[in-house]
Amino acid sequence: VEALNPYSWFDADYYNKTLTYRWDDRSGNNRHATRGGANPSIISNGFNGNPVLRFANNSNFTFTNAMGGHTNYTFIWVARRQGNDLNGRIFQSAAPTNWLSGFWADRQGVAFHNGWMGSNANKGYTTDWWLGVDRRTTCNFRVPSANQSWDLTGGGSTAPNTICINTGRYTGEICTCEVAEIIYFNSD
């Protein structure tokens, strides 16, 4: 991934729980993120045997200066919902922008970029791992374990100002979730 020159890159191996409670930017660009609320748990054997971060509904991250703020972007993530509270957003924008990627209410495989991208119908696969590739005007969401894939276009075309996990414009729309990796490219 480093050879692709990402703007920022976060995976669970780079969460620094012991010293700084921050998620270190693996891209080398030093766009680290500091957690808010409770500390996420590190699940050492999470996705395909690799570590993941488990966020309780009271733990969150805001990626100020690390993700968002670009008219054209590519936002790649691997995540899933876990636990009993499966009705929230995982990835959303900070206020005032209404933007989300992947998860909303009881739905998965959806995107809202100040307008719905494609259908906002529930795709199922509630607690499966999802791979998302989100761009301002198009998204692709996959459930590799079920060999399912959806392309979304149309609707909104707003870029996020700052990407957040379990916080943002709608702080009441949160859930317990696991995140394996996030990669962000500035495509401006």
Short mmCIF file of C-alpha atoms in Angstrom, two decimals:
data_model
loop_
_atom_site.label_atom_id
_atom_site.label_comp_id
_atom_site.label_asym_id
_atom_site.label_seq_id
_atom_site.Cartn_x
_atom_site.Cartn_y
_atom_site.Cartn_z
CA VAL A 1 0.00 0.00 0.00
CA GLU A 2 2.85 2.41 0.74
CA ALA A 3 3.91 2.39 -2.92
CA LEU A 4 0.44 3.77 -3.81
CA ASN A 5 1.16 6.87 -1.68
CA PRO A 6 -2.01 7.01 0.43
CA TYR A 7 -2.93 10.27 2.15
CA SER A 8 -3.47 8.24 5.34
CA TRP A 9 -3.57 4.56 6.27
CA PHE A 10 -4.78 2.97 9.50
CA ASP A 11 -4.76 -0.67 10.51
CA ALA A 12 -5.22 -2.24 13.93
CA ASP A 13 -1.52 -3.11 14.26
CA TYR A 14 -0.80 0.61 14.51
CA TYR A 15 -3.15 1.45 17.38
CA ASN A 16 -0.92 2.72 20.20
CA LYS A 17 -2.89 1.93 23.34
CA THR A 18 -0.03 2.01 25.82
CA LEU A 19 1.49 5.45 25.31
CA THR A 20 -0.69 7.86 23.41
CA TYR A 21 -4.13 6.29 22.88
CA ARG A 22 -3.84 7.26 19.27
CA TRP A 23 -4.16 5.43 16.00
CA ASP A 24 -0.89 5.96 14.19
CA ASP A 25 -0.93 6.76 10.49
CA ARG A 26 0.92 3.95 8.73
CA SER A 27 1.38 5.98 5.51
CA GLY A 28 4.35 7.84 6.95
CA ASN A 29 2.52 11.19 6.63
CA ASN A 30 2.03 11.52 10.42
CA ARG A 31 -1.73 12.13 10.20
CA HIS A 32 -2.43 10.31 13.47
CA ALA A 33 -5.87 10.15 15.09
CA THR A 34 -6.59 10.43 18.82
CA ARG A 35 -9.49 8.50 20.26
CA GLY A 36 -12.47 9.95 22.07
CA GLY A 37 -14.50 8.20 24.73
CA ALA A 38 -13.56 4.71 25.86
CA ASN A 39 -10.56 2.84 24.53
CA PRO A 40 -11.31 0.40 21.69
CA SER A 41 -10.35 -3.21 22.33
CA ILE A 42 -7.70 -4.93 20.25
CA ILE A 43 -8.90 -8.31 18.98
CA SER A 44 -5.68 -10.09 18.04
CA ASN A 45 -7.23 -12.78 15.83
CA GLY A 46 -9.92 -10.72 14.09
CA PHE A 47 -10.17 -10.52 10.31
CA ASN A 48 -8.36 -13.35 8.47
CA GLY A 49 -6.19 -13.89 11.56
CA ASN A 50 -5.13 -10.23 11.73
CA PRO A 51 -5.87 -7.79 14.55
CA VAL A 52 -8.91 -5.52 14.49
CA LEU A 53 -10.14 -2.73 16.73
CA ARG A 54 -13.50 -3.30 18.43
CA PHE A 55 -15.33 -0.09 19.18
CA ALA A 56 -18.00 -0.18 21.88
CA ASN A 57 -20.78 2.32 21.33
CA ASN A 58 -18.94 4.66 23.73
CA SER A 59 -15.58 4.64 21.89
CA ASN A 60 -14.87 6.75 18.83
CA PHE A 61 -12.30 8.37 16.58
CA THR A 62 -12.29 11.62 14.64
CA PHE A 63 -9.71 11.70 11.85
CA THR A 64 -9.08 15.46 11.80
CA ASN A 65 -6.58 16.32 9.04
CA ALA A 66 -6.22 12.61 8.26
CA MET A 67 -9.30 11.85 6.18
CA GLY A 68 -11.78 14.17 4.53
CA GLY A 69 -11.75 17.69 3.21
CA HIS A 70 -10.99 16.76 -0.41
CA THR A 71 -13.42 17.19 -3.28
CA ASN A 72 -12.29 13.92 -4.85
CA TYR A 73 -11.21 11.05 -2.65
CA THR A 74 -11.06 7.28 -2.39
CA PHE A 75 -11.97 5.86 1.03
CA ILE A 76 -11.30 2.13 1.46
CA TRP A 77 -12.33 0.29 4.60
CA VAL A 78 -12.82 -3.20 6.07
CA ALA A 79 -15.36 -3.28 8.90
CA ARG A 80 -18.38 -4.99 10.42
CA ARG A 81 -20.99 -4.49 13.11
CA GLN A 82 -20.83 -6.62 16.25
CA GLY A 83 -22.80 -6.98 19.46
CA ASN A 84 -26.41 -6.14 20.26
CA ASP A 85 -26.60 -2.57 18.92
CA LEU A 86 -26.57 -3.16 15.16
CA ASN A 87 -28.45 0.01 14.15
CA GLY A 88 -25.88 2.74 13.72
CA ARG A 89 -23.32 4.30 11.44
CA ILE A 90 -19.70 3.25 11.61
CA PHE A 91 -18.22 5.82 9.22
CA GLN A 92 -19.70 9.31 8.96
CA SER A 93 -18.65 12.90 8.48
CA ALA A 94 -18.30 15.53 11.16
CA ALA A 95 -20.93 18.28 11.21
CA PRO A 96 -22.29 19.98 9.19
CA THR A 97 -21.93 17.49 6.29
CA ASN A 98 -24.40 14.59 6.14
CA TRP A 99 -22.23 11.79 4.75
CA LEU A 100 -21.98 8.11 5.63
CA SER A 101 -20.36 5.04 4.11
CA GLY A 102 -21.51 1.45 4.44
CA PHE A 103 -23.80 1.34 7.45
CA TRP A 104 -26.91 3.24 8.53
CA ALA A 105 -29.82 2.37 10.83
CA ASP A 106 -30.49 -1.35 10.24
CA ARG A 107 -28.94 -1.28 6.75
CA GLN A 108 -25.61 -2.34 5.32
CA GLY A 109 -24.16 -1.63 1.88
CA VAL A 110 -25.54 1.92 1.77
CA ALA A 111 -24.04 5.39 1.26
CA PHE A 112 -25.38 8.89 1.77
CA HIS A 113 -23.38 11.78 0.32
CA ASN A 114 -25.92 14.52 1.07
CA GLY A 115 -28.25 12.32 -1.00
CA TRP A 116 -28.64 8.55 -1.25
CA MET A 117 -26.23 6.73 -3.53
CA GLY A 118 -28.34 4.15 -5.36
CA SER A 119 -30.88 2.31 -3.24
CA ASN A 120 -30.83 2.50 0.53
CA ALA A 121 -32.30 -1.02 0.74
CA ASN A 122 -30.93 -3.41 3.34
CA LYS A 123 -28.43 -5.82 1.79
CA GLY A 124 -28.44 -8.20 4.79
CA TYR A 125 -25.20 -9.77 6.07
CA THR A 126 -25.56 -7.91 9.37
CA THR A 127 -22.37 -9.05 11.13
CA ASP A 128 -20.28 -10.18 8.13
CA TRP A 129 -17.06 -8.41 7.19
CA TRP A 130 -17.59 -5.74 4.53
CA LEU A 131 -15.09 -4.17 2.15
CA GLY A 132 -16.01 -0.66 1.05
CA VAL A 133 -14.56 1.51 -1.70
CA ASP A 134 -16.20 4.92 -1.46
CA ARG A 135 -15.72 7.81 -3.86
CA ARG A 136 -17.67 11.05 -4.06
CA THR A 137 -20.00 9.87 -6.85
CA THR A 138 -19.69 6.07 -6.77
CA CYS A 139 -19.30 3.30 -4.20
CA ASN A 140 -18.65 -0.42 -4.23
CA PHE A 141 -19.46 -2.58 -1.22
CA ARG A 142 -18.56 -6.27 -0.97
CA VAL A 143 -19.21 -9.16 1.40
CA PRO A 144 -16.33 -11.49 0.49
CA SER A 145 -17.61 -14.41 2.61
CA ALA A 146 -20.87 -14.46 0.58
CA ASN A 147 -19.31 -13.51 -2.78
CA GLN A 148 -21.70 -10.54 -3.00
CA SER A 149 -21.00 -7.09 -4.41
CA TRP A 150 -23.02 -3.90 -5.01
CA ASP A 151 -22.18 -0.77 -7.02
CA LEU A 152 -23.91 2.48 -6.06
CA THR A 153 -24.07 5.64 -8.16
CA GLY A 154 -26.27 8.70 -8.45
CA GLY A 155 -27.84 10.68 -5.68
CA GLY A 156 -25.48 12.74 -3.61
CA SER A 157 -22.03 13.89 -4.55
CA THR A 158 -20.76 15.47 -1.34
CA ALA A 159 -17.34 14.69 0.07
CA PRO A 160 -16.85 14.32 3.84
CA ASN A 161 -15.17 17.20 5.67
CA THR A 162 -13.71 14.91 8.37
CA ILE A 163 -14.35 11.17 8.65
CA CYS A 164 -15.33 9.78 12.05
CA ILE A 165 -16.00 6.38 13.64
CA ASN A 166 -18.94 6.24 16.09
CA THR A 167 -19.25 10.01 16.27
CA GLY A 168 -19.81 12.90 13.89
CA ARG A 169 -22.85 14.85 12.76
CA TYR A 170 -25.29 12.30 14.19
CA THR A 171 -23.75 11.27 17.51
CA GLY A 172 -26.81 9.19 18.44
CA GLU A 173 -26.36 6.87 15.43
CA ILE A 174 -23.55 4.67 16.77
CA CYS A 175 -22.98 0.94 17.16
CA THR A 176 -20.53 -1.64 18.40
CA CYS A 177 -18.27 -2.43 15.47
CA GLU A 178 -14.92 -3.80 14.41
CA VAL A 179 -12.55 -2.08 12.00
CA ALA A 180 -9.60 -3.90 10.44
CA GLU A 181 -8.19 -1.28 8.09
CA ILE A 182 -8.84 2.14 6.56
CA ILE A 183 -6.99 3.67 3.61
CA TYR A 184 -7.69 7.18 2.32
CA PHE A 185 -6.46 8.74 -0.92
CA ASN A 186 -6.68 12.41 -1.87
CA SER A 187 -7.71 12.27 -5.53
CA ASP A 188 -7.85 16.07 -6.10
#
